[in-house]
mmCIF file of C-alpha atoms and ligand atoms in Angstrom:
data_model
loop_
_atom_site.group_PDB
_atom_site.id
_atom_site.type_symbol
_atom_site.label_atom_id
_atom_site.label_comp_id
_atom_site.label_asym_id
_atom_site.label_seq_id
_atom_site.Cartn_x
_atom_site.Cartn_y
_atom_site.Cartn_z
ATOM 1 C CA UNK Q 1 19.797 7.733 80.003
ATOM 2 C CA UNK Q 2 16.884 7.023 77.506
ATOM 3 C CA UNK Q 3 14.152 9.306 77.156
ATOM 4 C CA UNK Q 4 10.958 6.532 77.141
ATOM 5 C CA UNK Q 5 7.163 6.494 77.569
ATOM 6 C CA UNK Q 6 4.435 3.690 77.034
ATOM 7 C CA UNK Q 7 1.914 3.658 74.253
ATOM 8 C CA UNK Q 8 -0.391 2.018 72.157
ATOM 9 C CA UNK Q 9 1.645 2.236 69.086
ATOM 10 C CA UNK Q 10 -1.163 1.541 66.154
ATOM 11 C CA UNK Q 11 -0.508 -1.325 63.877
ATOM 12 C CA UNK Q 12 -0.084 -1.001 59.818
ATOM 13 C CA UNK Q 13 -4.042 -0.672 58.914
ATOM 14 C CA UNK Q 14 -4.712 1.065 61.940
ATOM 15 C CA UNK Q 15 -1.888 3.705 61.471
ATOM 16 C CA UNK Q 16 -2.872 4.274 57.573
ATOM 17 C CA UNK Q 17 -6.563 4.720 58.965
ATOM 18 C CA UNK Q 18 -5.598 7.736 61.416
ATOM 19 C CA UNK Q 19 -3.147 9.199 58.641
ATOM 20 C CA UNK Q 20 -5.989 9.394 56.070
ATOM 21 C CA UNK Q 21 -7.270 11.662 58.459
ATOM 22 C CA UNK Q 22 -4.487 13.436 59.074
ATOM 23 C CA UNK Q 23 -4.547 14.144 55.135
ATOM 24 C CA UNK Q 24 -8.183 15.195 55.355
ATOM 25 C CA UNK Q 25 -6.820 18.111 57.732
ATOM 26 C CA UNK Q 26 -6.860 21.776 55.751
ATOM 27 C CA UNK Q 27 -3.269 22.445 54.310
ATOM 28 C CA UNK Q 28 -1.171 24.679 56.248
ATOM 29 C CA UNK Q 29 -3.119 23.622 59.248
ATOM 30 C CA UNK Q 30 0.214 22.625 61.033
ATOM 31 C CA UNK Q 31 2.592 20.367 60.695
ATOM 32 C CA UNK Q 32 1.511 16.775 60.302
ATOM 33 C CA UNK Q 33 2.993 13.532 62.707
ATOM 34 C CA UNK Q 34 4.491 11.490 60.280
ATOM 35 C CA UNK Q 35 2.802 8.380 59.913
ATOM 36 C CA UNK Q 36 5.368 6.212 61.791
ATOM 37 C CA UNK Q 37 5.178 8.765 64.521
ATOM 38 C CA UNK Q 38 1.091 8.146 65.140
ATOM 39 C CA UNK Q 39 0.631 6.778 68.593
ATOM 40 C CA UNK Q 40 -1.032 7.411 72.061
ATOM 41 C CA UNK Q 41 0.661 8.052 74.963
ATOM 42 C CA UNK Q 42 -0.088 5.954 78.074
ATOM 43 C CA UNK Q 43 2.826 7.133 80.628
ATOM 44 C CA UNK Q 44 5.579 9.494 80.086
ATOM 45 C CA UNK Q 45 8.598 8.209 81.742
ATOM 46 C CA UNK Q 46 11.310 10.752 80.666
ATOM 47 C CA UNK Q 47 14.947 10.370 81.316
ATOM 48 C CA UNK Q 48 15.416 6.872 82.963
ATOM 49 C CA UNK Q 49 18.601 5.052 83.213
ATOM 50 C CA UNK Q 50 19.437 1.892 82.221
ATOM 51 C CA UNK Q 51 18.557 -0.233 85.514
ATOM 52 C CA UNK Q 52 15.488 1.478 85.732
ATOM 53 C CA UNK Q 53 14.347 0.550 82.610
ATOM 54 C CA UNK Q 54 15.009 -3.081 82.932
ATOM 55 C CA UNK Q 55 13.130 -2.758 86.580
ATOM 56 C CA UNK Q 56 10.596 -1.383 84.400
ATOM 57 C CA UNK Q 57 10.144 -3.479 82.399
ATOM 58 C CA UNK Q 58 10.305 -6.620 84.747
ATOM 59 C CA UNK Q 59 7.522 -4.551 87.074
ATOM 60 C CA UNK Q 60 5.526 -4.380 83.456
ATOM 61 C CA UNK Q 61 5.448 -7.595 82.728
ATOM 62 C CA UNK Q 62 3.170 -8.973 85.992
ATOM 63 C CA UNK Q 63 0.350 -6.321 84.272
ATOM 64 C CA UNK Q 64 -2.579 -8.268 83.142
ATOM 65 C CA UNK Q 65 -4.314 -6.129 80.698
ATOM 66 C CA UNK Q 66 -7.512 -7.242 78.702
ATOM 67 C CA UNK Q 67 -7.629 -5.989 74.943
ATOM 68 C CA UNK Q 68 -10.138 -3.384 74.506
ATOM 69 C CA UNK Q 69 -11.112 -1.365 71.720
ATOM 70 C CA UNK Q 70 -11.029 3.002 71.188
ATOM 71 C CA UNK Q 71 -14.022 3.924 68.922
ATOM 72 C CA UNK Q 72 -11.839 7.301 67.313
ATOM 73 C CA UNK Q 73 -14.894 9.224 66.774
ATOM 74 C CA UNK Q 74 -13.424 12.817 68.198
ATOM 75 C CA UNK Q 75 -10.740 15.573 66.463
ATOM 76 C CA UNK Q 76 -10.133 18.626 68.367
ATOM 77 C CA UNK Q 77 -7.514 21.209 69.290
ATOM 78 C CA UNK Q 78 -6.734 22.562 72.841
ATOM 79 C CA UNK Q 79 -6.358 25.966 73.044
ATOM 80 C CA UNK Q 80 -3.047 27.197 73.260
ATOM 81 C CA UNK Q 81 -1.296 23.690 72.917
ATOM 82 C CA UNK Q 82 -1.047 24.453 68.918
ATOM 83 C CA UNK Q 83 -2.043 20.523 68.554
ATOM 84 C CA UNK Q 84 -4.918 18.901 66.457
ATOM 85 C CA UNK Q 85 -5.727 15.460 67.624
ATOM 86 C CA UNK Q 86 -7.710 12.514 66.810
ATOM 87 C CA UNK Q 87 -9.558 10.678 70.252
ATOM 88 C CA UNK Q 88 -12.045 7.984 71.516
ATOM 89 C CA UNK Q 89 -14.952 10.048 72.916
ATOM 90 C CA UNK Q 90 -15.296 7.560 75.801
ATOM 91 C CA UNK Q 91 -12.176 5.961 77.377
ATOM 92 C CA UNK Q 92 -12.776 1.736 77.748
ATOM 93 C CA UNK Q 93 -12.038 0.472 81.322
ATOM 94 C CA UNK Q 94 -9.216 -1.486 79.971
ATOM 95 C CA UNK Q 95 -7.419 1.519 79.129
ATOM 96 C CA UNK Q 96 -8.138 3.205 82.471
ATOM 97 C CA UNK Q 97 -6.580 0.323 84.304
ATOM 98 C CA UNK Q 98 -3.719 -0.027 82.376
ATOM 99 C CA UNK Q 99 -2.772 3.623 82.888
ATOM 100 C CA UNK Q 100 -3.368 3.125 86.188
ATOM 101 C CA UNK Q 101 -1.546 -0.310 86.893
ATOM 102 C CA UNK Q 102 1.297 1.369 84.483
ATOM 103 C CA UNK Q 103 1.783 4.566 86.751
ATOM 104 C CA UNK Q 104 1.821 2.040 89.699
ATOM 105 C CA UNK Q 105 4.675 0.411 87.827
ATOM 106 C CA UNK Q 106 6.682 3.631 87.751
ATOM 107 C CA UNK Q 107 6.672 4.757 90.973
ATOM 108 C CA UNK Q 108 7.112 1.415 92.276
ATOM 109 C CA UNK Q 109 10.226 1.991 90.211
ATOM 110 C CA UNK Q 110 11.178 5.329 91.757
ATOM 111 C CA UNK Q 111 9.899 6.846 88.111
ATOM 112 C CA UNK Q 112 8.669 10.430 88.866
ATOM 113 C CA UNK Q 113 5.429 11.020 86.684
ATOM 114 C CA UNK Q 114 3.830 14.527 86.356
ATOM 115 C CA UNK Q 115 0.994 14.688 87.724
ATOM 116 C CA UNK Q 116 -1.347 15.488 84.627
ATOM 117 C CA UNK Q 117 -5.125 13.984 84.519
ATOM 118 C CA UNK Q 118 -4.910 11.406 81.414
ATOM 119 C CA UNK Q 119 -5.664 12.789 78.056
ATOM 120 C CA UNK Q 120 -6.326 10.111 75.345
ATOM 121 C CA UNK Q 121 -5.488 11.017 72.251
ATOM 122 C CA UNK Q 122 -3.367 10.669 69.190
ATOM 123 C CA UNK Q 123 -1.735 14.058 67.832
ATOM 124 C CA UNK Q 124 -2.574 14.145 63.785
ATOM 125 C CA UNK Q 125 -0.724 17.973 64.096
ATOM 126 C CA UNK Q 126 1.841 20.270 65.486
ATOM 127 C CA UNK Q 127 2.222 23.803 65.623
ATOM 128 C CA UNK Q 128 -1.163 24.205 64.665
ATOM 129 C CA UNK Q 129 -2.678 27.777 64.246
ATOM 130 C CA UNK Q 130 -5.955 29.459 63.865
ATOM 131 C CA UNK Q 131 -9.083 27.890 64.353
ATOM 132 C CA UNK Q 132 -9.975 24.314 64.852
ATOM 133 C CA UNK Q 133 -10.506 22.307 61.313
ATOM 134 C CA UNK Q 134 -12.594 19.947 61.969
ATOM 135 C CA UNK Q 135 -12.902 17.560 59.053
ATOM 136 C CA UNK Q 136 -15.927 15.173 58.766
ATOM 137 C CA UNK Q 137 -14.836 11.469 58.395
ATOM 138 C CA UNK Q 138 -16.270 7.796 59.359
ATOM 139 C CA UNK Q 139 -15.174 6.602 62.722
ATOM 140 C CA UNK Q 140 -13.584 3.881 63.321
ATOM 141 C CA UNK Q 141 -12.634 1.484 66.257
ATOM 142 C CA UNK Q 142 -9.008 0.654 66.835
ATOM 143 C CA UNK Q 143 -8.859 -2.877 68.331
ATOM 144 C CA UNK Q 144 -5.912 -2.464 70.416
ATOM 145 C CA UNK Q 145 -3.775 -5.644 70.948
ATOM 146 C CA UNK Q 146 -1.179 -4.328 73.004
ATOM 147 C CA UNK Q 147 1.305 -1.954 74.083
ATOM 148 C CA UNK Q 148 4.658 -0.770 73.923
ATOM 149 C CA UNK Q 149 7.522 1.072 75.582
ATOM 150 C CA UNK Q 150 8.959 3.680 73.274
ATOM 151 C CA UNK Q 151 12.376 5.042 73.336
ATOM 152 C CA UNK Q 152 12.161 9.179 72.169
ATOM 153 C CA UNK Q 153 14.676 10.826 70.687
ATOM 154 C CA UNK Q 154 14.487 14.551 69.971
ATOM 155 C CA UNK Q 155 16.366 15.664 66.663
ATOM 156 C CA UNK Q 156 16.224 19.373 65.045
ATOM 157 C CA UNK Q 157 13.230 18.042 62.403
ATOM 158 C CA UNK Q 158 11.474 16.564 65.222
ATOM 159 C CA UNK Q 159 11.153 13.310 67.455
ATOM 160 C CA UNK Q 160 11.680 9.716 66.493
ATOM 161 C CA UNK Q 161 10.461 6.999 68.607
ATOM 162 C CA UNK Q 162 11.743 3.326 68.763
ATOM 163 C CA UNK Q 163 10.087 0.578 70.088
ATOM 164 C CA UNK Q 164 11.854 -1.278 72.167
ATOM 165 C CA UNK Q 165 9.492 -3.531 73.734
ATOM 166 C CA UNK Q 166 5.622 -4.872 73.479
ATOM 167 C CA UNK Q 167 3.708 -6.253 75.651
ATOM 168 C CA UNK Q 168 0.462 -8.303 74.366
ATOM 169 C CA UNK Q 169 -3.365 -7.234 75.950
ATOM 170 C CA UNK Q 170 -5.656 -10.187 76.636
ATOM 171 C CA UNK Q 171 -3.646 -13.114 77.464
HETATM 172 P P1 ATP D 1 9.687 16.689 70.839
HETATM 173 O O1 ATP D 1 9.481 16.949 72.325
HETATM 174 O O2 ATP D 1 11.030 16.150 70.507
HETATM 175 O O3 ATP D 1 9.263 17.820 69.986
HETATM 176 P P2 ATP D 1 7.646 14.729 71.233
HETATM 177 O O4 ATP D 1 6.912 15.678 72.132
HETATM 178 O O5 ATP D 1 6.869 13.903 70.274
HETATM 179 O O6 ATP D 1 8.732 15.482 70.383
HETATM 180 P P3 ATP D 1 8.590 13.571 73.649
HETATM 181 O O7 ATP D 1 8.609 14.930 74.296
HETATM 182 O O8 ATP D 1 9.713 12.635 73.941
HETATM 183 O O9 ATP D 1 8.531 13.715 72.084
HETATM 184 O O10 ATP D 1 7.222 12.913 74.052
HETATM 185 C C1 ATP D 1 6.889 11.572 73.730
HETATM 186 C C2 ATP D 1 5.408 11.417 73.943
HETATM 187 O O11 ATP D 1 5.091 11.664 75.327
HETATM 188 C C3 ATP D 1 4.541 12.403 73.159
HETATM 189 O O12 ATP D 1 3.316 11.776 72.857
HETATM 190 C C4 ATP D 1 4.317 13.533 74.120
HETATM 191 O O13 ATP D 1 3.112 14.210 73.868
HETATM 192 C C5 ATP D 1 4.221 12.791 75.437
HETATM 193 N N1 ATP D 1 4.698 13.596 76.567
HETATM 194 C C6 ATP D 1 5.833 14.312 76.616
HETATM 195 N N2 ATP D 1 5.992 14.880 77.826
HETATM 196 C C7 ATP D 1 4.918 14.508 78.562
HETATM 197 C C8 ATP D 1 4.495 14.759 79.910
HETATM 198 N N3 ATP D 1 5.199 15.497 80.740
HETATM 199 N N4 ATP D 1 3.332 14.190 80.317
HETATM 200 C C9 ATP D 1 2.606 13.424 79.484
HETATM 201 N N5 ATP D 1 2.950 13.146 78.202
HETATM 202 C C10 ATP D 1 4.088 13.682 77.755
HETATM 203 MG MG1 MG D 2 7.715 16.825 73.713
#
């Protein structure tokens, strides 16, 4: 069984972008995402076995996506959920479809998925406590190319996600 979910998993300049926020953030805030660890979550999978993830990703790749862009103009903090993230204050109708046409890929699959509205964001923070920092920066848009199904793995310092295959927007 591997633990997976799709994302839009930021490229280099786009990833040292978000993580210059993160370092704006008050110390002590929390504990930051490393910077290899920045992404956004499309769908979480969870445990799937190995011929469901090939199904997968055959269902994935009939998905015709068009690139779109996320203007990351918003940081905030739910309550209770001890996490500070970084968001697009309006969500492009590419990325709507794709989250769509992706959870129609997993339970054409047989895949499970909790039924939670979609929340895009990235998480800069964990375990975050008092109240919400909100540091001012310059937003930015994140052209987004792609996406990718990410393998999780959950170790005692924290998760570490593999890519293990991409799938281009646009084309
Ligand atoms: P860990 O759970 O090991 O502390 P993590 O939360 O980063 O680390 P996962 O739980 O594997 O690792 O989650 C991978 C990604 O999927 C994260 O972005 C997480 O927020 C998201 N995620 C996890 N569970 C769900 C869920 N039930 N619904 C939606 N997104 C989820
Ligand atoms: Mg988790």
């Amino acid at each position: 069984m591997k633990r997976l979910f799709f994302a839009l998993w930021p490229d280099t300049d786009t990833r040292e972008r978000i993580y210059a926020i993160s370092r704006m953030l008050p110390r002590k805030c929390g504990r930051l995402v490393p910077i290899n660890n920045l992404h956004t979550t499309l769908v979480f999978l969870g445990d799937i076995d190995a011929h469901v993830c090939q199904d997968v990703q055959d269902t994935t790749s009939e998905i015709r996506s068009p690139a779109f862009s996320l203007q990351l103009d918003t940081i905030g903090k739910w309550p209770g959920a001890k996490v500070i993230w970084l968001a697009p204050s309006s969500i492009p109708e590419g990325l709507a479809s794709l989250v769509t046409g992706l959870n129609k890929v997993a339970s054409n699959c047989g895949v499970v998925i909790e039924n939670r509205p979609y929340s895009s964001h990235i998480t800069l923070a964990r375990k975050a406590h008092g109240p919400a920092p909100y540091p001012v920066f310059t937003p930015f848009v994140w052209k987004v190319q792609g996406f990718s199904l990410v393998q999780s793995t959950t170790l005692p310092e924290g998760g570490r996600y593999e890519v293990i295959r991409n799938w281009s927007c646009g084309q």
